[in-house]
mmCIF file of C-alpha atoms in Angstrom:
data_model
loop_
_atom_site.group_PDB
_atom_site.id
_atom_site.type_symbol
_atom_site.label_atom_id
_atom_site.label_comp_id
_atom_site.label_asym_id
_atom_site.label_seq_id
_atom_site.Cartn_x
_atom_site.Cartn_y
_atom_site.Cartn_z
ATOM 1 C CA MET A 2 7.125 10.498 -23.575
ATOM 2 C CA PHE A 3 8.719 8.116 -21.078
ATOM 3 C CA PRO A 4 9.435 4.370 -20.928
ATOM 4 C CA THR A 5 6.538 1.950 -20.836
ATOM 5 C CA GLY A 6 6.437 -1.704 -19.873
ATOM 6 C CA ALA A 7 4.974 -2.597 -23.278
ATOM 7 C CA THR A 8 7.635 -1.002 -25.499
ATOM 8 C CA THR A 9 10.930 -0.657 -23.633
ATOM 9 C CA ARG A 10 10.741 -3.431 -21.041
ATOM 10 C CA ARG A 11 10.085 -6.466 -23.237
ATOM 11 C CA GLY A 12 12.121 -8.788 -21.081
ATOM 12 C CA VAL A 13 10.276 -7.679 -17.974
ATOM 13 C CA VAL A 14 6.877 -8.163 -19.564
ATOM 14 C CA ARG A 15 7.761 -11.566 -21.019
ATOM 15 C CA SER A 16 8.960 -12.847 -17.645
ATOM 16 C CA ALA A 17 5.956 -11.201 -16.013
ATOM 17 C CA VAL A 18 3.558 -13.193 -18.160
ATOM 18 C CA LEU A 19 5.332 -16.466 -17.414
ATOM 19 C CA ALA A 20 5.552 -15.813 -13.688
ATOM 20 C CA GLY A 21 2.080 -14.315 -13.465
ATOM 21 C CA ALA A 22 0.312 -17.396 -14.732
ATOM 22 C CA ALA A 23 1.786 -19.386 -11.865
ATOM 23 C CA LEU A 24 1.379 -16.850 -9.087
ATOM 24 C CA LEU A 25 -2.281 -16.186 -9.839
ATOM 25 C CA LEU A 26 -3.048 -19.885 -9.282
ATOM 26 C CA ALA A 27 -1.859 -19.152 -5.779
ATOM 27 C CA ASP A 28 -3.380 -22.160 -4.038
ATOM 28 C CA GLY A 29 -2.617 -24.701 -6.778
ATOM 29 C CA ALA A 30 -6.246 -25.247 -7.750
ATOM 30 C CA THR A 31 -6.873 -27.309 -10.863
ATOM 31 C CA PRO A 32 -9.355 -26.011 -13.466
ATOM 32 C CA ALA A 33 -11.887 -28.604 -12.255
ATOM 33 C CA GLN A 34 -11.488 -27.422 -8.668
ATOM 34 C CA ALA A 35 -11.918 -23.827 -9.786
ATOM 35 C CA ARG A 36 -15.171 -24.723 -11.565
ATOM 36 C CA GLN A 37 -16.426 -26.485 -8.444
ATOM 37 C CA ARG A 38 -15.676 -23.395 -6.384
ATOM 38 C CA GLN A 39 -17.593 -21.260 -8.834
ATOM 39 C CA ARG A 40 -20.655 -23.529 -8.486
ATOM 40 C CA SER A 41 -20.538 -23.196 -4.706
ATOM 41 C CA ARG A 42 -20.343 -19.387 -4.711
ATOM 42 C CA ALA A 43 -24.081 -18.952 -4.937
ATOM 43 C CA THR A 44 -24.356 -19.857 -1.257
ATOM 44 C CA THR A 45 -20.960 -18.910 0.199
ATOM 45 C CA GLY A 46 -19.984 -15.816 -1.781
ATOM 46 C CA VAL A 47 -16.902 -15.425 -3.945
ATOM 47 C CA THR A 48 -13.573 -16.065 -2.239
ATOM 48 C CA LEU A 49 -10.843 -13.937 -3.781
ATOM 49 C CA ARG A 50 -7.233 -15.070 -4.033
ATOM 50 C CA LEU A 51 -4.082 -13.052 -3.575
ATOM 51 C CA PRO A 52 -1.119 -13.731 -5.885
ATOM 52 C CA ARG A 53 1.575 -15.841 -4.305
ATOM 53 C CA PRO A 54 4.846 -14.103 -3.350
ATOM 54 C CA THR A 55 7.870 -15.167 -5.394
ATOM 55 C CA GLY A 56 10.729 -14.759 -2.922
ATOM 56 C CA PRO A 57 12.728 -17.475 -1.174
ATOM 57 C CA TYR A 58 11.499 -16.726 2.354
ATOM 58 C CA PRO A 59 8.221 -17.663 4.045
ATOM 59 C CA THR A 60 6.629 -14.590 5.551
ATOM 60 C CA GLY A 61 5.240 -13.865 8.972
ATOM 61 C CA VAL A 62 2.749 -11.178 9.898
ATOM 62 C CA THR A 63 1.630 -9.303 12.989
ATOM 63 C CA THR A 64 -0.201 -6.069 13.816
ATOM 64 C CA LEU A 65 0.764 -3.169 16.057
ATOM 65 C CA TYR A 66 -1.565 -0.733 17.799
ATOM 66 C CA LEU A 67 0.267 2.588 18.109
ATOM 67 C CA VAL A 68 -0.868 5.668 20.030
ATOM 68 C CA ASP A 69 0.690 9.091 19.546
ATOM 69 C CA ARG A 70 -0.190 10.990 22.723
ATOM 70 C CA SER A 71 1.528 14.155 21.513
ATOM 71 C CA ARG A 72 -1.316 15.159 19.171
ATOM 72 C CA PRO A 73 -5.108 14.929 19.016
ATOM 73 C CA ASP A 74 -6.654 13.230 16.014
ATOM 74 C CA PRO A 75 -6.694 15.899 13.266
ATOM 75 C CA LEU A 76 -9.585 14.228 11.401
ATOM 76 C CA THR A 77 -11.696 13.572 14.505
ATOM 77 C CA PRO A 78 -10.791 16.342 17.001
ATOM 78 C CA SER A 79 -12.980 14.821 19.716
ATOM 79 C CA ILE A 80 -10.401 12.038 20.087
ATOM 80 C CA PRO A 81 -7.516 13.419 22.182
ATOM 81 C CA VAL A 82 -4.823 11.088 20.847
ATOM 82 C CA ARG A 83 -3.828 9.897 17.392
ATOM 83 C CA GLU A 84 -4.237 6.116 17.113
ATOM 84 C CA LEU A 85 -2.771 4.019 14.318
ATOM 85 C CA MET A 86 -2.914 0.414 13.221
ATOM 86 C CA VAL A 87 -0.066 -1.080 11.225
ATOM 87 C CA THR A 88 0.689 -4.540 9.880
ATOM 88 C CA VAL A 89 4.242 -5.869 9.779
ATOM 89 C CA PHE A 90 5.248 -8.500 7.192
ATOM 90 C CA TYR A 91 8.703 -10.043 7.583
ATOM 91 C CA PRO A 92 10.813 -13.062 6.610
ATOM 92 C CA ALA A 93 9.944 -15.865 9.014
ATOM 93 C CA HIS A 94 11.066 -19.303 10.110
ATOM 94 C CA ALA A 95 9.580 -22.169 12.140
ATOM 95 C CA VAL A 96 6.280 -21.703 10.309
ATOM 96 C CA HIS A 97 5.201 -25.355 10.270
ATOM 97 C CA GLY A 98 1.758 -25.800 11.767
ATOM 98 C CA ARG A 99 1.007 -22.086 11.965
ATOM 99 C CA PRO A 100 -2.130 -20.719 10.280
ATOM 100 C CA PHE A 101 -2.170 -18.275 7.421
ATOM 101 C CA ALA A 102 -3.512 -14.898 8.490
ATOM 102 C CA SER A 103 -6.641 -13.516 6.822
ATOM 103 C CA GLN A 104 -6.340 -10.421 4.689
ATOM 104 C CA MET A 105 -9.142 -8.768 6.696
ATOM 105 C CA SER A 106 -10.714 -9.426 10.071
ATOM 106 C CA ALA A 107 -14.389 -10.381 10.185
ATOM 107 C CA MET A 108 -15.347 -6.918 11.448
ATOM 108 C CA ALA A 109 -13.350 -5.047 8.819
ATOM 109 C CA ALA A 110 -14.618 -7.383 6.103
ATOM 110 C CA GLY A 111 -18.209 -6.794 7.162
ATOM 111 C CA LYS A 112 -17.865 -3.029 6.802
ATOM 112 C CA PHE A 113 -15.612 -3.107 3.750
ATOM 113 C CA PRO A 114 -18.191 -3.526 0.919
ATOM 114 C CA GLU A 115 -20.053 -0.315 1.700
ATOM 115 C CA THR A 116 -16.980 1.869 2.200
ATOM 116 C CA ALA A 117 -15.123 0.356 -0.771
ATOM 117 C CA ALA A 118 -18.037 0.876 -3.168
ATOM 118 C CA ALA A 119 -18.309 4.499 -2.032
ATOM 119 C CA ILE A 120 -14.629 5.092 -2.815
ATOM 120 C CA HIS A 121 -14.578 2.920 -5.958
ATOM 121 C CA PRO A 122 -17.995 2.929 -7.662
ATOM 122 C CA GLY A 123 -18.627 -0.335 -9.450
ATOM 123 C CA LEU A 124 -17.314 -2.636 -6.739
ATOM 124 C CA PRO A 125 -20.011 -5.068 -5.572
ATOM 125 C CA THR A 126 -21.720 -4.439 -2.249
ATOM 126 C CA SER A 127 -22.605 -8.138 -1.889
ATOM 127 C CA GLY A 128 -21.609 -11.532 -3.232
ATOM 128 C CA VAL A 129 -18.020 -11.547 -1.897
ATOM 129 C CA ASP A 130 -16.772 -13.175 1.285
ATOM 130 C CA TRP A 131 -14.094 -10.598 2.046
ATOM 131 C CA ALA A 132 -13.220 -12.308 5.340
ATOM 132 C CA ALA A 133 -12.327 -15.543 3.529
ATOM 133 C CA THR A 134 -9.298 -14.279 1.583
ATOM 134 C CA PRO A 135 -6.160 -15.830 3.089
ATOM 135 C CA THR A 136 -2.780 -14.211 2.930
ATOM 136 C CA HIS A 137 0.397 -16.220 2.370
ATOM 137 C CA SER A 138 1.821 -15.064 5.707
ATOM 138 C CA TYR A 139 1.916 -16.996 8.960
ATOM 139 C CA ALA A 140 0.313 -15.232 11.911
ATOM 140 C CA GLY A 141 2.820 -14.442 14.646
ATOM 141 C CA ALA A 142 5.604 -16.635 13.252
ATOM 142 C CA PRO A 143 9.127 -16.025 14.621
ATOM 143 C CA ALA A 144 11.196 -13.628 12.563
ATOM 144 C CA ARG A 145 14.028 -15.166 10.569
ATOM 145 C CA PRO A 146 17.294 -14.620 12.455
ATOM 146 C CA GLY A 147 20.389 -13.109 10.917
ATOM 147 C CA ARG A 148 21.293 -9.643 9.731
ATOM 148 C CA ARG A 149 18.877 -6.799 10.324
ATOM 149 C CA ARG A 150 16.609 -6.069 7.384
ATOM 150 C CA PRO A 151 15.679 -2.814 5.622
ATOM 151 C CA VAL A 152 12.259 -1.486 6.587
ATOM 152 C CA LEU A 153 9.740 -0.398 3.943
ATOM 153 C CA LEU A 154 6.637 1.604 4.876
ATOM 154 C CA TYR A 155 3.454 1.549 2.782
ATOM 155 C CA SER A 156 0.839 4.326 2.772
ATOM 156 C CA PRO A 157 -2.415 3.406 0.950
ATOM 157 C CA GLY A 158 -4.554 5.513 -1.317
ATOM 158 C CA GLY A 159 -7.244 7.786 0.077
ATOM 159 C CA GLY A 160 -10.118 5.783 1.536
ATOM 160 C CA ASP A 161 -8.362 2.457 1.027
ATOM 161 C CA PRO A 162 -7.388 0.202 3.934
ATOM 162 C CA ARG A 163 -3.841 -1.023 4.376
ATOM 163 C CA ALA A 164 -5.160 -4.532 3.654
ATOM 164 C CA MET A 165 -5.400 -3.653 -0.061
ATOM 165 C CA GLY A 166 -1.610 -3.494 -0.174
ATOM 166 C CA THR A 167 -1.120 -7.036 1.109
ATOM 167 C CA GLY A 168 0.068 -8.667 -2.116
ATOM 168 C CA LEU A 169 2.950 -6.278 -2.743
ATOM 169 C CA ALA A 170 3.915 -6.244 0.947
ATOM 170 C CA GLU A 171 4.139 -10.046 0.998
ATOM 171 C CA GLU A 172 6.188 -10.015 -2.199
ATOM 172 C CA LEU A 173 8.732 -7.603 -0.709
ATOM 173 C CA ALA A 174 8.884 -9.472 2.613
ATOM 174 C CA SER A 175 9.467 -12.756 0.794
ATOM 175 C CA HIS A 176 12.589 -11.171 -0.715
ATOM 176 C CA GLY A 177 14.058 -10.134 2.615
ATOM 177 C CA TYR A 178 12.405 -6.854 3.648
ATOM 178 C CA ALA A 179 10.418 -5.945 6.732
ATOM 179 C CA VAL A 180 7.320 -4.207 5.368
ATOM 180 C CA VAL A 181 5.009 -2.045 7.465
ATOM 181 C CA THR A 182 1.604 -1.171 6.009
ATOM 182 C CA VAL A 183 -0.069 1.794 7.690
ATOM 183 C CA ASP A 184 -3.738 2.635 8.131
ATOM 184 C CA HIS A 185 -4.545 6.333 8.492
ATOM 185 C CA PRO A 186 -7.737 6.420 10.642
ATOM 186 C CA GLY A 187 -10.452 8.797 9.524
ATOM 187 C CA ASP A 188 -8.985 8.523 6.036
ATOM 188 C CA ALA A 189 -8.995 4.731 5.510
ATOM 189 C CA GLY A 190 -12.440 3.236 4.889
ATOM 190 C CA VAL A 191 -12.564 1.435 8.229
ATOM 191 C CA VAL A 192 -9.884 0.768 10.841
ATOM 192 C CA GLU A 193 -10.317 -1.777 13.629
ATOM 193 C CA PHE A 194 -8.558 -1.260 16.975
ATOM 194 C CA PRO A 195 -7.904 -3.795 19.732
ATOM 195 C CA GLY A 196 -9.679 -1.667 22.345
ATOM 196 C CA THR A 197 -11.278 1.717 22.964
ATOM 197 C CA SER A 198 -9.693 5.015 23.929
ATOM 198 C CA ASP A 199 -11.035 8.170 25.511
ATOM 199 C CA GLY A 200 -13.405 9.779 23.043
ATOM 200 C CA ARG A 201 -13.857 6.708 20.820
ATOM 201 C CA PRO A 202 -16.770 4.553 21.988
ATOM 202 C CA GLU A 203 -16.388 1.851 19.325
ATOM 203 C CA PRO A 204 -13.394 -0.350 18.421
ATOM 204 C CA TRP A 205 -13.255 1.003 14.878
ATOM 205 C CA ARG A 206 -13.113 4.229 12.894
ATOM 206 C CA GLU A 207 -14.756 4.871 9.533
ATOM 207 C CA THR A 208 -13.644 7.340 6.877
ATOM 208 C CA VAL A 209 -14.663 10.969 7.115
ATOM 209 C CA PHE A 210 -14.538 11.320 3.326
ATOM 210 C CA ARG A 211 -17.802 12.134 1.572
ATOM 211 C CA GLY A 212 -16.238 12.747 -1.818
ATOM 212 C CA ASP A 213 -12.871 13.383 -3.440
ATOM 213 C CA PRO A 214 -10.683 15.296 -0.930
ATOM 214 C CA ARG A 215 -8.916 16.952 -3.875
ATOM 215 C CA MET A 216 -12.161 18.906 -4.289
ATOM 216 C CA ASP A 217 -11.722 20.284 -0.762
ATOM 217 C CA PRO A 218 -8.251 21.913 -0.582
ATOM 218 C CA PRO A 219 -8.203 22.497 3.208
ATOM 219 C CA LEU A 220 -9.227 18.873 3.826
ATOM 220 C CA PHE A 221 -6.621 17.563 1.394
ATOM 221 C CA ARG A 222 -3.925 19.600 3.155
ATOM 222 C CA THR A 223 -5.023 18.221 6.528
ATOM 223 C CA VAL A 224 -5.127 14.655 5.209
ATOM 224 C CA ILE A 225 -1.602 14.748 3.764
ATOM 225 C CA ASP A 226 -0.149 16.597 6.753
ATOM 226 C CA THR A 227 -1.746 14.004 9.034
ATOM 227 C CA ARG A 228 -0.396 11.120 6.968
ATOM 228 C CA ILE A 229 3.141 12.537 6.993
ATOM 229 C CA ALA A 230 2.995 12.910 10.773
ATOM 230 C CA ASP A 231 1.695 9.329 10.973
ATOM 231 C CA ILE A 232 4.635 8.014 8.935
ATOM 232 C CA ARG A 233 7.141 9.847 11.099
ATOM 233 C CA PHE A 234 5.502 8.543 14.274
ATOM 234 C CA VAL A 235 5.562 4.988 12.918
ATOM 235 C CA LEU A 236 9.290 5.417 12.274
ATOM 236 C CA ASP A 237 9.724 6.456 15.922
ATOM 237 C CA ALA A 238 7.815 3.344 17.015
ATOM 238 C CA LEU A 239 9.924 1.085 14.805
ATOM 239 C CA GLU A 240 13.103 2.556 16.269
ATOM 240 C CA ALA A 241 11.758 1.675 19.730
ATOM 241 C CA LEU A 242 10.921 -1.835 18.531
ATOM 242 C CA ALA A 243 14.401 -2.314 17.062
ATOM 243 C CA ALA A 244 15.887 -1.159 20.391
ATOM 244 C CA GLY A 245 14.076 -3.939 22.243
ATOM 245 C CA ARG A 246 10.947 -2.142 23.442
ATOM 246 C CA ASN A 247 7.349 -3.075 22.649
ATOM 247 C CA PRO A 248 5.547 -0.063 21.125
ATOM 248 C CA ASP A 249 2.138 -1.775 21.032
ATOM 249 C CA ALA A 250 -0.142 0.419 23.143
ATOM 250 C CA ALA A 251 -2.157 -2.601 24.285
ATOM 251 C CA GLY A 252 0.981 -4.447 25.332
ATOM 252 C CA ARG A 253 0.261 -7.374 23.051
ATOM 253 C CA PRO A 254 3.129 -9.848 22.639
ATOM 254 C CA LEU A 255 5.403 -9.557 19.628
ATOM 255 C CA PRO A 256 6.634 -12.341 17.364
ATOM 256 C CA GLU A 257 9.933 -13.778 18.530
ATOM 257 C CA GLY A 258 12.920 -11.880 17.160
ATOM 258 C CA LEU A 259 10.900 -9.196 15.376
ATOM 259 C CA GLY A 260 12.710 -6.210 16.861
ATOM 260 C CA ARG A 261 16.133 -7.730 16.144
ATOM 261 C CA ALA A 262 15.093 -8.198 12.494
ATOM 262 C CA LEU A 263 14.598 -4.466 11.826
ATOM 263 C CA ASP A 264 17.227 -1.997 10.656
ATOM 264 C CA PRO A 265 15.768 1.485 11.307
ATOM 265 C CA ARG A 266 18.832 3.073 9.689
ATOM 266 C CA ARG A 267 17.757 1.729 6.285
ATOM 267 C CA VAL A 268 14.203 2.860 5.619
ATOM 268 C CA GLY A 269 12.284 3.189 2.380
ATOM 269 C CA ALA A 270 8.669 4.061 1.714
ATOM 270 C CA TYR A 271 6.148 3.498 -1.037
ATOM 271 C CA GLY A 272 2.581 4.664 -1.433
ATOM 272 C CA HIS A 273 -0.380 4.736 -3.755
ATOM 273 C CA SER A 274 -2.305 7.889 -4.743
ATOM 274 C CA ALA A 275 -2.533 10.032 -1.580
ATOM 275 C CA GLY A 276 -0.036 7.571 -0.135
ATOM 276 C CA GLY A 277 2.349 8.396 -2.965
ATOM 277 C CA THR A 278 2.055 12.085 -2.116
ATOM 278 C CA THR A 279 2.666 11.187 1.512
ATOM 279 C CA VAL A 280 5.828 9.140 1.099
ATOM 280 C CA ALA A 281 7.451 11.541 -1.357
ATOM 281 C CA GLU A 282 6.926 14.518 0.935
ATOM 282 C CA ALA A 283 7.822 12.464 4.030
ATOM 283 C CA MET A 284 11.166 11.666 2.392
ATOM 284 C CA TYR A 285 11.728 15.387 1.823
ATOM 285 C CA GLU A 286 10.902 16.195 5.461
ATOM 286 C CA ASP A 287 12.542 13.247 7.209
ATOM 287 C CA ARG A 288 16.021 12.089 6.282
ATOM 288 C CA ARG A 289 15.384 8.679 7.813
ATOM 289 C CA VAL A 290 13.498 7.845 4.595
ATOM 290 C CA ARG A 291 16.281 7.015 2.138
ATOM 291 C CA ALA A 292 14.265 6.067 -0.956
ATOM 292 C CA ALA A 293 10.609 6.264 -1.988
ATOM 293 C CA VAL A 294 8.168 5.098 -4.661
ATOM 294 C CA ASP A 295 5.187 7.284 -5.560
ATOM 295 C CA MET A 296 2.516 5.251 -7.331
ATOM 296 C CA GLU A 297 0.388 7.882 -9.074
ATOM 297 C CA GLY A 298 0.249 10.413 -6.255
ATOM 298 C CA TYR A 299 0.021 14.174 -6.863
ATOM 299 C CA LEU A 300 2.974 16.254 -5.729
ATOM 300 C CA ASP A 301 0.985 19.466 -5.514
ATOM 301 C CA HIS A 302 -1.919 20.844 -3.538
ATOM 302 C CA PRO A 303 -5.294 21.169 -5.270
ATOM 303 C CA ALA A 304 -6.093 24.584 -6.720
ATOM 304 C CA GLU A 305 -7.764 26.948 -4.284
ATOM 305 C CA ALA A 306 -10.007 28.415 -6.999
ATOM 306 C CA PRO A 307 -11.034 27.616 -10.601
ATOM 307 C CA GLY A 308 -8.467 28.677 -13.169
ATOM 308 C CA ARG A 309 -5.607 28.634 -10.698
ATOM 309 C CA VAL A 310 -2.887 26.041 -10.127
ATOM 310 C CA GLY A 311 -2.120 24.446 -6.826
ATOM 311 C CA GLU A 312 1.060 25.057 -4.882
ATOM 312 C CA LEU A 313 3.753 22.434 -5.371
ATOM 313 C CA TYR A 314 4.759 20.405 -2.357
ATOM 314 C CA PRO A 315 8.315 21.208 -1.253
ATOM 315 C CA VAL A 316 9.590 17.888 -2.610
ATOM 316 C CA ALA A 317 8.513 18.936 -6.116
ATOM 317 C CA ARG A 318 9.449 22.585 -5.650
ATOM 318 C CA HIS A 319 12.966 21.995 -4.345
ATOM 319 C CA GLY A 320 13.776 18.401 -5.297
ATOM 320 C CA VAL A 321 15.352 15.803 -3.058
ATOM 321 C CA ASP A 322 18.822 14.280 -2.838
ATOM 322 C CA ARG A 323 17.573 10.694 -2.445
ATOM 323 C CA PRO A 324 16.062 8.315 -5.015
ATOM 324 C CA LEU A 325 12.400 8.686 -5.951
ATOM 325 C CA LEU A 326 10.546 6.477 -8.435
ATOM 326 C CA LEU A 327 7.309 7.680 -10.039
ATOM 327 C CA LEU A 328 5.029 4.895 -11.305
ATOM 328 C CA GLY A 329 1.988 5.808 -13.403
ATOM 329 C CA THR A 330 -0.557 4.459 -15.858
ATOM 330 C CA ASP A 331 -1.904 5.623 -19.182
ATOM 331 C CA GLY A 332 -5.475 5.221 -17.911
ATOM 332 C CA PHE A 333 -5.417 7.650 -14.978
ATOM 333 C CA PRO A 334 -8.129 10.198 -15.871
ATOM 334 C CA GLU A 335 -6.335 13.037 -14.088
ATOM 335 C CA ARG A 336 -2.919 12.386 -15.613
ATOM 336 C CA ARG A 337 -2.767 15.887 -17.136
ATOM 337 C CA GLN A 338 -3.089 17.432 -13.686
ATOM 338 C CA LEU A 339 -0.567 14.909 -12.352
ATOM 339 C CA GLU A 340 1.879 15.811 -15.108
ATOM 340 C CA ARG A 341 2.546 19.328 -13.811
ATOM 341 C CA SER A 342 3.945 18.277 -10.451
ATOM 342 C CA TRP A 343 5.705 15.193 -11.783
ATOM 343 C CA SER A 344 7.413 17.224 -14.513
ATOM 344 C CA ALA A 345 8.588 19.696 -11.873
ATOM 345 C CA MET A 346 10.005 16.809 -9.851
ATOM 346 C CA LEU A 347 11.809 15.346 -12.859
ATOM 347 C CA ALA A 348 13.266 18.730 -13.870
ATOM 348 C CA HIS A 349 15.539 18.976 -10.839
ATOM 349 C CA PRO A 350 19.213 18.306 -11.627
ATOM 350 C CA GLY A 351 21.012 15.339 -10.195
ATOM 351 C CA GLY A 352 19.010 12.511 -11.732
ATOM 352 C CA ARG A 353 17.634 11.086 -8.474
ATOM 353 C CA THR A 354 14.064 10.801 -9.807
ATOM 354 C CA ASP A 355 12.961 8.226 -12.365
ATOM 355 C CA ARG A 356 9.632 7.445 -13.986
ATOM 356 C CA ARG A 357 7.863 4.404 -15.478
ATOM 357 C CA ARG A 358 4.408 3.842 -16.966
ATOM 358 C CA LEU A 359 2.198 0.777 -17.359
ATOM 359 C CA ASP A 360 -0.085 0.885 -20.400
ATOM 360 C CA ARG A 361 -3.657 -0.404 -20.682
ATOM 361 C CA ALA A 362 -3.871 0.145 -16.939
ATOM 362 C CA ALA A 363 -5.759 2.372 -14.505
ATOM 363 C CA HIS A 364 -5.244 3.837 -11.049
ATOM 364 C CA GLY A 365 -6.177 0.792 -8.943
ATOM 365 C CA VAL A 366 -3.627 -1.457 -10.618
ATOM 366 C CA PHE A 367 -1.055 -0.667 -7.920
ATOM 367 C CA THR A 368 -3.183 -2.361 -5.246
ATOM 368 C CA ASP A 369 -4.689 -5.799 -4.658
ATOM 369 C CA TYR A 370 -7.533 -4.716 -6.913
ATOM 370 C CA ALA A 371 -5.205 -5.593 -9.820
ATOM 371 C CA ALA A 372 -5.785 -9.267 -8.988
ATOM 372 C CA PHE A 373 -9.240 -8.975 -7.399
ATOM 373 C CA VAL A 374 -11.124 -6.946 -10.003
ATOM 374 C CA PRO A 375 -10.621 -9.474 -12.848
ATOM 375 C CA GLN A 376 -11.790 -12.219 -10.464
ATOM 376 C CA LEU A 377 -14.902 -10.193 -9.663
ATOM 377 C CA ALA A 378 -15.547 -9.611 -13.362
ATOM 378 C CA SER A 379 -15.170 -13.338 -14.102
ATOM 379 C CA ALA A 380 -17.703 -14.098 -11.356
ATOM 380 C CA GLY A 381 -20.206 -11.690 -12.907
ATOM 381 C CA LEU A 382 -20.027 -9.262 -9.980
ATOM 382 C CA LEU A 383 -18.475 -6.373 -11.886
ATOM 383 C CA THR A 384 -18.951 -5.069 -15.425
ATOM 384 C CA ALA A 385 -16.251 -4.941 -18.077
ATOM 385 C CA GLU A 386 -16.541 -1.146 -18.065
ATOM 386 C CA ASP A 387 -15.992 -0.993 -14.316
ATOM 387 C CA ARG A 388 -13.014 -3.315 -14.601
ATOM 388 C CA ILE A 389 -11.371 -0.992 -17.134
ATOM 389 C CA ARG A 390 -12.129 2.064 -15.032
ATOM 390 C CA LEU A 391 -10.734 0.506 -11.850
ATOM 391 C CA VAL A 392 -7.620 -1.333 -13.070
ATOM 392 C CA GLY A 393 -7.624 -1.100 -16.863
ATOM 393 C CA ALA A 394 -7.745 -3.818 -19.499
ATOM 394 C CA VAL A 395 -4.254 -5.127 -18.724
ATOM 395 C CA ASP A 396 -4.195 -8.752 -17.631
ATOM 396 C CA PRO A 397 -3.087 -9.344 -14.023
ATOM 397 C CA VAL A 398 -0.501 -11.858 -15.242
ATOM 398 C CA VAL A 399 1.225 -8.769 -16.667
ATOM 399 C CA SER A 400 0.277 -5.997 -14.239
ATOM 400 C CA VAL A 401 0.986 -7.774 -10.942
ATOM 401 C CA PRO A 402 4.558 -8.837 -11.859
ATOM 402 C CA TRP A 403 5.207 -5.453 -13.508
ATOM 403 C CA VAL A 404 4.415 -3.511 -10.338
ATOM 404 C CA ARG A 405 6.283 -6.023 -8.182
ATOM 405 C CA HIS A 406 9.336 -5.893 -10.438
ATOM 406 C CA HIS A 407 9.645 -2.125 -10.502
ATOM 407 C CA VAL A 408 9.107 -1.618 -6.765
ATOM 408 C CA ARG A 409 11.328 -4.512 -5.703
ATOM 409 C CA SER A 410 14.169 -3.747 -8.143
ATOM 410 C CA PHE A 411 14.132 -0.083 -7.074
ATOM 411 C CA PHE A 412 14.577 -0.965 -3.413
ATOM 412 C CA ALA A 413 17.064 -3.720 -4.277
ATOM 413 C CA ARG A 414 19.266 -1.040 -5.880
ATOM 414 C CA HIS A 415 18.999 1.523 -3.148
ATOM 415 C CA LEU A 416 18.263 -0.520 0.000
ATOM 416 C CA PRO A 417 19.430 -4.071 -0.716
ATOM 417 C CA ALA A 418 18.117 -6.738 1.641
ATOM 418 C CA PRO A 419 20.358 -9.497 2.996
ATOM 419 C CA GLY A 420 20.490 -12.196 0.366
ATOM 420 C CA ALA A 421 18.463 -10.070 -2.139
#
């Protein structure tokens, strides 16, 4: 057994409930206003709300279009370069009069329902205005001046877009971090680019997945190897940005002071599912990553044949001399398979790996689905059974603060932000 939020973290859970009730009413709507919105949804579609960040800083947001010309796209070999899209959240100032950014662009939102329902059966394919969800971050706002800030990279779960990590990214940025969420094209459901490149006729890429990549060992190996290379390339780009260069391949202008706000010598990473696998192994392979959080990601390869066990990733086989936090749930259906590689990781001497579990929860609880799925269920767009399968029965006023607390406190210990 290992510690759970329900039994050994009573203070955390109690404060989570109190804080969660406020942050989930993110726009200050009264109950009467909420009922009026519900009546209007028949014609406009449901508008979902992200939890409000709790930190002292307003947050800014921008996107970067990055092109790695040293390698062709491993998931679409016809494209001769590897293109990436990332979003940067950061503490901001001079935000008055600036608009909040949307969680998704209109194009991405239009394609999202089909790809999301394929990855997560039970999600509605209609009835939601995915383009209408606002973030709490100001588009293009100047970065807050002062000391350089630790950089945290986020790698999403397989098939998920980086947008589904917005809530946690905003939370961390509001407490003083620069947070970079990374899309892995060909893996993420849909990725929108600012232009076209040789070999890509459209300004977007859709996922190549047609099922669980764990069922296809060579594909899974390619996916994780590609993601690790993506993370390392993003780190190169951030070093260039911190040195005063603009890494955006389209030459788009950067928010004022963004490069001066980054400290590429203090880098952490966190990821969900395949993203958890990615950041743990990236930390093993690249010493620039000084701490990592794996949110329910395997640390082994899938078995090559029935009755066999998969090879452990080097991070689990050899251990690592930097801090790693493993966050899991009791509702993950493959937790027995997960246990083998996590136990191997925890068995290494030195005590640099820790583990926590959230009960009454399921795999999607580490993403924005933790807040969205209960809203969808309340609107009648998702069944109670699908809610439990996607995020569990845990209330978001508990689960959202629990995840935020454990990720933020981990990085606060190992990569403290100025003023954190």
